[in-house]
Structures are given as C-alpha cells and as structure tokens.
Amino acid sequence: MMNKIKLVKLFTLLLTLIASIPLYSQEYRITFSAPVNESVFILPVPNLKIAINTKLSLHINDEKIASDFAVLNTWHNNQSSKFIRLLAIDISNHENLKQPPHSIKFSLKWVPAEKELPTNNIFTNTQTYLVYPSISWLGESVLLQPENHAIDNSWYTDPQTLYANFVTDETLLEQRGYPRTHQSQWLFDRVRAIFQLFILTNDDKWLKAGIKLSHFYTTNIDDSGSFLGNNFDLKFLMPNGLLYYYLLTGDKQIISVLKAFYEKSLSWDPTYDGGYKFWTERHQAAALNIAIAYWEVTGSIEAKNRIDDIIEATVQMVFNPREGWALRGCPQHTYKSHEGKAGDSPVCSPWMMALLSDGLWRYYRLSDDKNSAALLDAFGDFILNYGIHFADDRLKNMVLPLYLSSMDNILLQIKNQWTDGQHACDVAGLIGKSLYIKKKTTKDTFILQELFNVFVQQCKDINKKYRNKKHDYLPMLPPRRFGWTYSTTSDLPWLESWLNSHGTQ
C-alpha cells in the first residue's frame, strides 16, 4: 500500500515538473527569398503572428546561420501580449554569405520563449533589404485591407499603373506644366498611393518609386511644416505614405518627421464651436491621420488621446449637431466655416468625408473603436440621403456624388455633373467601409449597396476609354487627382469582393 502511495506521489510530482517546463515544441516558420550579399533584412509582420517573447533563428537549407534580431516596432493595440510589427535581421556576421549577388531561400523559425527580443533601431543606420513570405503577408503588415484573400485587382491596378507611370515621370509632368516643385500636385498623398500600388501588384518598380518620392517629400518639408517653401498648410502634412515607407524600410528618421508632423498638427482644434470658425472634414482628416500614424510608430499615449479627442469631437458634430440642426449623419458646419463666404446653413462635403472616413477606418481596424464604427455607419446613410445628385439627359441622368451638400439651402449646394464623377472612386470607398460596419451589425443595406455598386462601376468606367492607349502611361490632370483617386481606395477591390460575397440584407 505504501509503495502504491509513493508511486502516485512520484507520478504527481512528475506531472507538475512537466507542466512547469515551457512548451517550445510548437515551431513556426516562414520562408522568403533575398540576395545573399545583403546584410540587414527588414521584415514587416502582421498582427498576432510573432510575439515579442519569441526565440528566433534563421536557416538556409535547414542549416542555422549566424544572425542577430531586433524589434523595431510593435503593434499598439489592446492585446495583453506584445506582437512584433517590424523586425530587423542582421546576417553580416555570417562569413559564408560573402558571395556574388543572387537570391536564395531563407527560413525564419520561431518558438515561444520567456525572454523578450531586444527592441532598438541599431540596424537601420545601414542599407536594408525588404523581405516577406507573400504579398498578402505584406498587405496585412501595413494594414492595407482587413483580409488578404486572392482577388482580381486588375480593374483597379491596371489603370492605376498607367496613371502612376505619368505622375512619377518628371519629364511628362513638366511638359504639362507641373514641375516637381509645383506644390498642389502633391496633395492627397501620392507617396502612399504609389506604395499601395507596389503591395497590390508586387512590382518592385513601385517600391523604388515610392522610396524616391518619400525622399523628395521629406527633403522639402522643413521644421516649421512648410512644404516646398510655402506657408504652413496642414493639408500638406501627409503621414500615411511616410508610415508605409517606415514599415517597408525601417528608416528610423521617419519617426522624428512624424513627431514634427504631430506637434505641428496640434494647432488644429478638432472641436467645432459654431460661428465662423474655419472648419472642413479635410482638415479634421489630416489631424486624425497624423495622430494615428504617430501612434502606430511610437505607441504614444498623448497621440492615442489626441485620436480619441478628434473622434469624440466628430461624434458630437454628427450626433449632437449645433444650432438645433436636424440629424443628418455628417459633421455639420456652416457654409461660411467651410467656404469662407456668407451663409449660416449647415453643409457637409461627401468627398472630404471620404478622406475622414479613411482615418476612422484605419483606427477601427487597429483598435475596434466603437465611435469610429458609429461614424462610418452614419456616413453611409448621409451619402445615400443627402450626398448625391442626378445629371441631366446629356449624361443619361446618372447618379453622382455632390461636391458640397447643403441640407437646408439648395442654393448653397456645389455640384458639377461634368467633374463630380471624378470622386466616384473615393466616395465608393466611403460607402464600402460603411457597408462593412453595417453588415457586422446586421443592418439593412440593400439600397446603400446598390449605390455602392453604381459608384464602383463609375470608378471602373473612368478608364474604359483609355483601353486603346498609345503609350505606356495615361495623363491624369490635375496630377493631384491621382492622390484623391487612389490614396484612400486601395481596399476598394477587396470591399467589392467581400460585400458581393456576403450578399444584401
């Protein structure tokens, strides 16, 4: 009997010891190709993939090679555990790799560990080489769209490529009267649109072009926030392209640039107090995007609070409008606040709301923020009820987004049936994001989804007449139109696919 008791105690002790041993048996791995003569790799990482408490190793043909790792950036969200977002891999100490340049396949392996990986930027003082196991992995890492299933993006990327060939060719731009020092052509973040084209097509040409544009942009914006020597203008502080640049290169200098952007943007008061205070959705969007980008690269609590303050101020404008104005589903402000001219009637701009919705969309996906979701939900209803108009017979009575909507005074509406269609893509993006939220809450979406499909088709139709092109580029004038068409709409093909697969309610 005593032997049996001792055996049970021994067995229990053995189980306790086994339970206390970390389970490192579950090994994960990804593979990527890279030239053997590069010394530092930069690997962007999707959220929840690699914890900071991880033991990493790099292999060639299952042979472990000498390598050092450093975490350059982590995901800043509400998860209790930290997850890597940007990883530097240094192989400069591996002597056997001093060979002529050609690509070979590397395997990165990892297992859970108790010790955290080092967090620093020491490797980014040298040339880096971007690596990733798949283009969908890369898209998830920069938060290009909610999911990265294989879909046909060609209706979107084929014309964008032709337009990009134009707006990245300095000679062609100058011939059309737009030298690169022409400030307005940079509006709406050309850098971001080009990096997104790289990720959607996996064409290194656009990675190189985006890096080149990033260098020009950062070189020509000074400490005062002045771009190309002009007076400070919040609209020209465009952070998302620089955020992509940082996530694709690990260049730590961008952190100080985004910090300067953030500090300059604090001059914008997001709270609308009525009267004749200047206010537009476009400027609210700029302040929000800057705060989000700075928070993403630093995890700054002040930036996080600033984001929440901007969104709360927008919530009050939308759901508790001033002056006794009726609820419309948009951040109402006076015509004079928006245009600088007489008129106290409330207005909202559908295309500027598309800019604002893009920042709300990104923050919602980063934090599951309920206020952002509520605003996106309401914005879609506004577009349907107050944000559209109809062309005349010359354009077959097609539905178009308004340039500026005035709910109480139709004389203050701004519309032009010949140019409003240029905002079909970005307003379609706004509607698609609103529909995504609505389907998560099982709301009726039938009519709004029909409007979404109409605007997506108009976005596609813009490019039909250029199918018989004579060159490898297509002019897009004014060139800033490239930015507003493509910077906030990279997830439009995915949204179309996702919404159609989920049907109407």
Coordinates of C-alpha atoms in Angstrom, one line a residue:
M1 CA 0.0 0.0 0.0
M2 CA 2.8 2.4 0.9
N3 CA 4.6 1.6 -2.3
K4 CA 1.4 2.5 -4.2
I5 CA 1.1 5.8 -2.4
K6 CA 4.7 6.6 -3.1
L7 CA 4.2 5.8 -6.8
V8 CA 1.2 8.1 -7.0
K9 CA 3.1 11.0 -5.3
L10 CA 6.0 10.4 -7.7
F11 CA 3.8 10.4 -10.7
T12 CA 2.1 13.6 -9.5
L13 CA 5.4 15.3 -8.9
L14 CA 6.5 14.3 -12.4
L15 CA 3.4 15.8 -14.0
T16 CA 4.0 19.0 -12.0
L17 CA 7.5 19.2 -13.3
I18 CA 6.4 18.6 -16.9
A19 CA 3.8 21.3 -16.6
S20 CA 6.4 23.8 -15.4
I21 CA 8.6 23.3 -18.5
P22 CA 7.9 25.8 -21.3
L23 CA 6.4 24.1 -24.3
Y24 CA 8.8 25.1 -27.1
S25 CA 7.9 22.1 -29.3
Q26 CA 5.5 24.1 -31.4
E27 CA 7.7 25.6 -34.1
Y28 CA 6.6 28.2 -36.7
R29 CA 8.3 29.1 -39.8
I30 CA 8.1 31.3 -42.9
T31 CA 10.3 31.4 -46.0
F32 CA 11.5 34.3 -48.1
S33 CA 14.0 34.9 -50.9
A34 CA 16.7 37.5 -50.7
P35 CA 20.2 38.3 -52.2
V36 CA 23.0 36.7 -50.2
N37 CA 25.1 39.8 -50.4
E38 CA 22.6 41.9 -48.3
S39 CA 23.5 42.3 -44.6
V40 CA 20.3 43.5 -43.0
F41 CA 16.8 42.4 -43.8
I42 CA 13.6 44.2 -42.8
L43 CA 10.6 42.0 -42.2
P44 CA 7.2 43.6 -41.6
V45 CA 4.9 41.3 -39.6
P46 CA 1.1 41.1 -39.4
N47 CA -0.6 41.4 -36.0
L48 CA -0.8 38.4 -33.7
K49 CA 1.9 36.5 -35.7
I50 CA 5.1 36.7 -33.8
A51 CA 5.1 37.7 -30.1
I52 CA 7.9 39.7 -28.7
N53 CA 8.6 36.8 -26.3
T54 CA 10.0 34.6 -29.0
K55 CA 13.2 32.7 -29.8
L56 CA 14.1 33.3 -33.5
S57 CA 16.6 31.6 -35.8
L58 CA 17.5 31.9 -39.5
H59 CA 18.3 29.0 -41.7
I60 CA 19.4 28.1 -45.2
N61 CA 18.5 24.5 -46.3
D62 CA 17.8 23.7 -42.6
E63 CA 21.3 24.9 -41.6
K64 CA 21.2 27.6 -38.9
I65 CA 23.2 30.6 -39.8
A66 CA 24.7 33.4 -37.6
S67 CA 22.1 36.2 -37.3
D68 CA 21.0 38.9 -34.9
F69 CA 17.5 40.2 -34.4
A70 CA 16.0 43.4 -33.2
V71 CA 12.4 44.5 -32.9
L72 CA 12.0 48.0 -34.5
N73 CA 8.3 48.3 -33.9
T74 CA 5.4 46.5 -32.2
W75 CA 1.7 46.5 -32.7
H76 CA 0.0 49.0 -30.4
N77 CA -3.5 47.7 -29.6
N78 CA -5.5 46.3 -26.7
Q79 CA -3.8 42.9 -26.6
S80 CA -2.3 41.9 -23.4
S81 CA 0.7 40.5 -25.2
K82 CA 3.1 42.4 -27.4
F83 CA 3.4 41.4 -31.0
I84 CA 6.2 42.3 -33.5
R85 CA 5.3 44.6 -36.4
L86 CA 8.8 45.4 -37.8
L87 CA 11.8 43.1 -37.4
A88 CA 15.4 43.7 -38.4
I89 CA 17.5 40.6 -39.2
D90 CA 21.3 41.1 -39.3
I91 CA 23.3 38.4 -41.1
S92 CA 26.5 40.5 -41.6
N93 CA 28.5 38.1 -39.3
H94 CA 27.9 35.1 -41.4
E95 CA 31.1 34.8 -43.5
N96 CA 29.9 32.2 -45.8
L97 CA 27.4 34.6 -47.4
K98 CA 30.1 36.8 -49.0
Q99 CA 29.2 35.7 -52.5
P100 CA 28.1 37.3 -55.7
P101 CA 24.6 38.7 -55.5
H102 CA 21.9 36.2 -56.2
S103 CA 18.7 35.3 -54.4
I104 CA 18.4 32.2 -52.2
K105 CA 15.7 31.0 -49.9
F106 CA 15.9 31.7 -46.2
S107 CA 13.7 30.1 -43.5
L108 CA 12.9 32.1 -40.4
K109 CA 11.8 29.8 -37.5
W110 CA 10.5 30.8 -34.1
V111 CA 9.2 29.2 -30.9
P112 CA 7.7 30.8 -27.8
A113 CA 10.2 32.0 -25.2
E114 CA 10.2 33.7 -21.8
K115 CA 12.8 36.3 -22.7
E116 CA 11.8 39.3 -24.9
L117 CA 13.6 40.1 -28.1
P118 CA 15.7 43.3 -28.0
T119 CA 13.9 46.4 -29.1
N120 CA 16.1 49.0 -30.8
N121 CA 16.9 50.7 -34.2
I122 CA 20.6 49.9 -34.3
F123 CA 20.4 48.2 -37.7
T124 CA 18.7 51.0 -39.5
N125 CA 21.9 53.0 -39.9
T126 CA 22.7 51.0 -42.9
Q127 CA 21.1 49.8 -46.2
T128 CA 18.2 47.4 -45.6
Y129 CA 16.5 44.9 -47.8
L130 CA 12.8 44.3 -47.6
V131 CA 11.7 40.6 -47.2
Y132 CA 8.3 39.0 -46.9
P133 CA 7.0 35.5 -47.4
S134 CA 4.0 36.5 -49.5
I135 CA 2.4 39.7 -50.8
S136 CA -0.7 39.0 -48.6
W137 CA 1.6 38.9 -45.6
L138 CA 3.0 42.3 -46.6
G139 CA -0.5 43.7 -47.1
E140 CA -1.6 42.6 -43.6
S141 CA 1.6 44.0 -42.1
V142 CA 0.9 47.6 -43.3
L143 CA -2.9 47.1 -42.7
L144 CA -3.8 47.6 -46.4
Q145 CA -7.2 45.8 -46.0
P146 CA -8.9 43.6 -43.4
E147 CA -8.1 40.3 -45.1
N148 CA -5.9 39.4 -48.0
H149 CA -7.6 36.7 -49.9
A150 CA -6.6 36.4 -53.6
I151 CA -8.9 38.5 -55.7
D152 CA -8.6 40.1 -59.1
N153 CA -7.4 43.7 -58.6
S154 CA -6.7 44.3 -62.3
W155 CA -9.7 46.6 -63.0
Y156 CA -8.1 48.8 -60.3
T157 CA -4.4 48.3 -60.7
D158 CA -4.1 48.3 -64.5
P159 CA -5.3 51.9 -65.0
Q160 CA -3.6 53.0 -61.8
T161 CA -0.3 51.7 -63.2
L162 CA -0.7 53.7 -66.3
Y163 CA -1.5 56.9 -64.3
A164 CA 1.4 56.1 -62.0
N165 CA 3.7 56.0 -65.0
F166 CA 2.6 59.5 -65.7
V167 CA 2.8 61.1 -62.2
T168 CA 6.2 59.5 -61.4
D169 CA 7.7 60.8 -64.7
E170 CA 9.2 64.2 -64.0
T171 CA 9.6 65.0 -67.7
L172 CA 6.0 64.2 -68.6
L173 CA 4.7 66.3 -65.6
E174 CA 6.9 69.2 -66.6
Q175 CA 5.7 69.1 -70.1
R176 CA 2.1 69.5 -68.8
G177 CA 3.1 72.5 -66.6
Y178 CA 3.7 70.6 -63.4
P179 CA 7.4 70.6 -62.4
R180 CA 8.0 68.7 -59.2
T181 CA 8.2 72.0 -57.2
H182 CA 4.6 72.7 -58.1
Q183 CA 3.1 72.2 -54.6
S184 CA -0.5 71.4 -55.2
Q185 CA 0.2 68.2 -57.3
W186 CA 1.5 66.5 -54.1
L187 CA -1.9 66.8 -52.3
F188 CA -3.7 63.6 -51.2
D189 CA -0.5 61.7 -50.5
R190 CA 1.0 60.5 -53.8
V191 CA 3.6 58.6 -51.9
R192 CA 1.0 56.4 -50.2
A193 CA -0.8 55.7 -53.4
I194 CA 2.5 54.5 -55.0
F195 CA 3.4 52.2 -52.1
Q196 CA -0.1 50.7 -52.2
L197 CA 0.4 50.0 -55.9
F198 CA 3.6 48.1 -55.1
I199 CA 1.8 46.0 -52.5
L200 CA -1.2 45.3 -54.8
T201 CA 1.0 44.3 -57.8
N202 CA 4.2 43.0 -56.1
D203 CA 6.1 45.1 -58.7
D204 CA 9.4 46.3 -57.2
K205 CA 9.3 49.3 -59.6
W206 CA 6.7 50.9 -57.4
L207 CA 8.7 50.2 -54.2
K208 CA 11.6 52.0 -55.7
A209 CA 9.4 54.9 -56.9
G210 CA 7.8 55.2 -53.5
I211 CA 11.1 55.4 -51.8
K212 CA 12.3 58.1 -54.2
L213 CA 9.1 60.1 -53.7
S214 CA 9.5 59.8 -49.9
H215 CA 13.0 61.2 -50.0
F216 CA 11.8 64.2 -52.1
Y217 CA 8.9 64.9 -49.8
T218 CA 10.9 64.7 -46.6
T219 CA 13.7 66.7 -48.0
N220 CA 11.4 69.5 -49.0
I221 CA 9.4 69.9 -45.8
D222 CA 11.1 72.0 -43.1
D223 CA 10.8 72.1 -39.3
S224 CA 8.0 74.6 -39.5
G225 CA 5.8 72.3 -41.6
S226 CA 6.4 74.3 -44.7
F227 CA 6.4 72.2 -47.9
L228 CA 8.5 73.5 -50.9
G229 CA 9.0 76.9 -49.2
N230 CA 5.3 77.8 -49.0
N231 CA 3.5 78.8 -45.8
F232 CA 2.4 76.2 -43.4
D233 CA -0.7 74.3 -44.5
L234 CA -2.0 71.3 -42.6
K235 CA -3.2 69.6 -45.8
F236 CA 0.5 69.1 -46.9
L237 CA 1.4 67.1 -43.8
M238 CA 0.7 63.7 -45.3
P239 CA 1.7 61.0 -42.9
N240 CA 0.5 57.7 -44.3
G241 CA 2.9 57.5 -47.2
L242 CA 5.8 58.0 -44.7
L243 CA 4.3 55.4 -42.4
Y244 CA 4.4 52.9 -45.3
Y245 CA 7.9 54.0 -46.1
Y246 CA 9.0 53.3 -42.4
L247 CA 7.3 49.9 -42.4
L248 CA 9.0 48.9 -45.7
T249 CA 12.5 50.2 -44.9
G250 CA 12.8 50.5 -41.2
D251 CA 14.3 54.1 -41.7
K252 CA 14.1 55.4 -38.1
Q253 CA 14.4 59.1 -39.3
I254 CA 10.7 58.9 -40.2
I255 CA 9.8 58.7 -36.5
S256 CA 11.2 62.2 -35.9
V257 CA 9.5 63.5 -39.1
L258 CA 6.1 62.1 -37.9
K259 CA 6.8 63.6 -34.4
A260 CA 7.2 67.0 -36.0
F261 CA 4.0 66.5 -38.1
Y262 CA 2.2 65.6 -34.9
E263 CA 3.4 68.6 -33.0
K264 CA 2.5 71.0 -35.8
S265 CA -0.9 69.4 -36.2
L266 CA -1.8 70.2 -32.6
S267 CA -2.6 73.7 -33.9
W268 CA -5.8 72.3 -35.4
D269 CA -8.7 72.4 -32.9
P270 CA -11.0 69.5 -33.8
T271 CA -13.9 70.8 -31.8
Y272 CA -16.3 72.9 -33.9
D273 CA -17.8 75.7 -31.8
G274 CA -20.1 77.2 -34.4
G275 CA -19.9 80.8 -35.6
Y276 CA -17.5 81.5 -38.4
K277 CA -14.6 79.3 -37.3
F278 CA -12.9 77.7 -40.3
W279 CA -13.6 74.0 -40.3
T280 CA -13.6 71.3 -43.0
E281 CA -13.7 67.5 -42.9
R282 CA -10.4 67.6 -44.9
H283 CA -8.5 69.3 -42.1
Q284 CA -10.1 67.0 -39.5
A285 CA -9.0 64.1 -41.5
A286 CA -5.4 65.4 -41.8
A287 CA -5.2 65.9 -38.0
L288 CA -6.6 62.4 -37.4
N289 CA -4.3 60.7 -39.9
I290 CA -1.2 62.3 -38.4
A291 CA -2.1 61.3 -34.8
I292 CA -2.8 57.7 -35.9
A293 CA 0.5 57.4 -37.8
Y294 CA 2.5 58.8 -34.9
W295 CA 0.7 56.5 -32.5
E296 CA 1.5 53.5 -34.8
V297 CA 5.2 54.1 -34.8
T298 CA 5.6 55.2 -31.2
G299 CA 2.7 54.0 -29.1
S300 CA 2.5 57.5 -27.7
I301 CA -0.3 57.8 -25.0
E302 CA -0.6 61.5 -25.9
A303 CA -1.2 60.6 -29.6
K304 CA -3.7 58.0 -28.6
N305 CA -5.6 60.6 -26.5
R306 CA -5.5 63.0 -29.4
I307 CA -7.0 60.4 -31.7
D308 CA -9.8 59.8 -29.3
D309 CA -10.4 63.5 -28.8
I310 CA -10.6 64.2 -32.6
I311 CA -13.1 61.3 -33.0
E312 CA -15.2 62.4 -30.0
A313 CA -15.4 65.9 -31.4
T314 CA -16.6 64.5 -34.7
V315 CA -19.1 62.3 -32.8
Q316 CA -20.6 65.4 -31.2
M317 CA -20.8 67.2 -34.5
V318 CA -22.6 64.2 -36.1
F319 CA -24.9 63.0 -33.3
N320 CA -25.4 66.3 -31.3
P321 CA -25.3 69.0 -34.0
R322 CA -25.3 72.7 -33.0
E323 CA -27.8 75.3 -33.7
G324 CA -30.7 72.9 -33.4
W325 CA -29.8 71.4 -36.8
A326 CA -31.6 68.1 -37.6
L327 CA -29.6 64.9 -37.5
R328 CA -28.1 64.2 -41.0
G329 CA -25.3 61.7 -40.4
C330 CA -22.4 64.0 -41.1
P331 CA -20.3 66.6 -39.2
Q332 CA -22.4 69.6 -39.9
H333 CA -20.8 73.1 -40.0
T334 CA -21.7 76.4 -41.7
Y335 CA -21.2 77.2 -45.3
K336 CA -19.0 80.1 -44.2
S337 CA -16.9 77.9 -42.0
H338 CA -16.3 75.7 -45.0
E339 CA -16.0 78.2 -47.9
G340 CA -15.2 81.5 -46.1
K341 CA -18.2 83.1 -47.7
A342 CA -21.6 84.2 -46.3
G343 CA -24.0 81.6 -45.3
D344 CA -25.0 80.0 -41.9
S345 CA -26.7 77.0 -43.4
P346 CA -25.2 73.6 -42.4
V347 CA -23.1 71.8 -45.0
C348 CA -21.1 68.7 -45.4
S349 CA -18.7 67.6 -48.2
P350 CA -19.1 63.9 -49.4
W351 CA -15.6 63.8 -50.9
M352 CA -14.0 65.3 -47.8
M353 CA -15.9 62.9 -45.7
A354 CA -14.3 60.1 -47.7
L355 CA -10.9 61.4 -46.5
L356 CA -12.1 61.5 -42.9
S357 CA -13.7 58.0 -43.2
D358 CA -10.4 56.6 -44.3
G359 CA -8.7 57.6 -41.0
L360 CA -11.7 56.3 -39.0
W361 CA -11.5 53.0 -40.9
R362 CA -7.8 52.6 -40.1
Y363 CA -8.3 53.3 -36.4
Y364 CA -11.3 51.0 -36.2
R365 CA -9.2 48.1 -37.6
L366 CA -6.3 48.9 -35.2
S367 CA -8.4 49.2 -32.1
D368 CA -12.0 48.1 -32.8
D369 CA -13.1 51.6 -31.8
K370 CA -16.9 51.8 -31.4
N371 CA -17.1 55.6 -32.1
S372 CA -15.2 55.1 -35.4
A373 CA -17.6 52.4 -36.3
A374 CA -20.7 54.5 -35.5
L375 CA -19.4 57.4 -37.6
L376 CA -18.7 55.1 -40.6
D377 CA -22.2 53.7 -40.2
A378 CA -23.7 57.2 -40.2
F379 CA -21.6 58.5 -43.1
G380 CA -23.0 55.9 -45.5
D381 CA -26.6 56.9 -44.6
F382 CA -25.7 60.6 -45.2
I383 CA -24.3 59.8 -48.7
L384 CA -27.5 58.0 -49.6
N385 CA -29.9 60.6 -48.3
Y386 CA -28.1 63.9 -48.8
G387 CA -24.8 63.3 -50.7
I388 CA -25.9 62.6 -54.3
H389 CA -27.5 64.3 -57.2
F390 CA -28.5 63.3 -60.7
A391 CA -27.0 64.5 -64.0
D392 CA -29.3 65.6 -66.9
D393 CA -30.1 63.7 -70.1
R394 CA -26.7 64.5 -71.6
L395 CA -25.2 62.2 -69.1
K396 CA -28.2 59.8 -69.0
N397 CA -29.4 61.0 -65.6
M398 CA -26.5 59.2 -63.9
V399 CA -26.2 59.5 -60.1
L400 CA -23.2 61.5 -58.9
P401 CA -21.7 62.5 -55.5
L402 CA -22.2 66.1 -54.6
Y403 CA -19.1 68.2 -54.1
L404 CA -20.8 70.1 -51.2
S405 CA -24.1 69.3 -49.8
S406 CA -26.3 71.9 -48.1
M407 CA -29.3 70.3 -46.5
D408 CA -31.3 73.5 -45.7
N409 CA -30.4 75.8 -48.6
I410 CA -30.2 74.2 -52.0
L411 CA -28.7 77.4 -53.4
L412 CA -25.5 76.7 -51.4
Q413 CA -25.0 73.2 -52.9
I414 CA -21.9 72.9 -55.0
K415 CA -22.2 70.4 -57.9
N416 CA -20.9 70.0 -61.4
Q417 CA -22.1 67.0 -63.4
W418 CA -19.0 67.1 -65.6
T419 CA -16.5 66.8 -62.8
D420 CA -18.3 65.3 -59.8
G421 CA -17.8 61.8 -61.3
Q422 CA -14.0 62.2 -60.6
H423 CA -14.9 61.5 -57.0
A424 CA -16.8 58.2 -57.7
C425 CA -13.9 56.1 -56.5
D426 CA -13.2 57.7 -53.2
V427 CA -16.9 58.1 -52.3
A428 CA -17.4 54.5 -53.3
G429 CA -14.7 53.7 -50.8
L430 CA -16.5 55.6 -48.1
I431 CA -19.8 53.7 -48.8
G432 CA -18.0 50.4 -48.9
K433 CA -16.5 51.0 -45.4
S434 CA -19.9 52.0 -44.1
L435 CA -21.4 48.8 -45.5
Y436 CA -18.7 46.7 -43.9
I437 CA -19.7 48.1 -40.5
K438 CA -23.4 47.7 -41.2
K439 CA -23.0 44.1 -42.2
K440 CA -21.2 43.4 -38.9
T441 CA -24.3 44.8 -37.1
T442 CA -26.8 43.0 -39.4
K443 CA -28.4 46.3 -40.6
D444 CA -30.5 46.5 -43.8
T445 CA -28.1 47.5 -46.6
F446 CA -29.9 46.8 -49.9
I447 CA -30.3 50.3 -51.2
L448 CA -26.9 51.5 -50.0
Q449 CA -25.2 48.5 -51.6
E450 CA -26.9 49.3 -54.9
L451 CA -25.4 52.8 -54.7
F452 CA -22.0 51.4 -53.8
N453 CA -22.2 49.1 -56.9
V454 CA -23.2 52.1 -59.1
F455 CA -20.2 54.2 -57.9
V456 CA -17.8 51.2 -58.2
Q457 CA -18.9 50.8 -61.8
Q458 CA -18.4 54.5 -62.5
C459 CA -14.9 54.1 -61.0
K460 CA -14.3 51.3 -63.5
D461 CA -15.9 53.2 -66.4
I462 CA -13.5 56.2 -65.9
N463 CA -10.8 54.1 -67.5
K464 CA -12.7 52.3 -70.3
K465 CA -11.9 55.0 -72.9
Y466 CA -8.2 54.5 -72.4
R467 CA -8.1 50.8 -73.3
N468 CA -6.7 51.6 -76.7
K469 CA -3.8 53.6 -75.2
K470 CA -0.9 54.7 -77.4
H471 CA 1.7 54.9 -74.7
D472 CA 2.7 53.1 -71.5
Y473 CA 1.2 55.9 -69.5
L474 CA -2.1 57.9 -69.1
P475 CA -2.1 61.6 -68.2
M476 CA -4.2 62.4 -65.1
L477 CA -4.8 66.1 -64.7
P478 CA -4.5 67.8 -62.4
P479 CA -1.9 65.4 -61.1
R480 CA -3.3 65.7 -57.5
R481 CA -6.3 63.8 -58.8
F482 CA -4.1 60.7 -58.7
G483 CA -3.8 61.1 -55.0
W484 CA -7.5 61.5 -54.2
T485 CA -8.5 58.7 -56.6
Y486 CA -6.0 56.1 -55.2
S487 CA -4.7 57.0 -51.8
T488 CA -7.9 56.1 -49.8
T489 CA -9.3 53.5 -52.1
S490 CA -6.7 50.6 -52.1
D491 CA -9.2 48.3 -50.3
L492 CA -12.0 49.1 -52.9
P493 CA -11.5 45.9 -54.9
W494 CA -11.5 43.8 -51.7
L495 CA -14.6 45.6 -50.4
E496 CA -16.4 44.9 -53.7
S497 CA -15.5 41.3 -53.5
W498 CA -16.3 40.9 -49.8
L499 CA -19.6 42.8 -50.0
N500 CA -20.8 40.8 -53.0
S501 CA -19.9 37.5 -51.3
H502 CA -21.9 38.5 -48.2
G503 CA -24.9 39.5 -50.3
T504 CA -27.5 42.1 -49.5
Q505 CA -29.8 42.1 -46.5

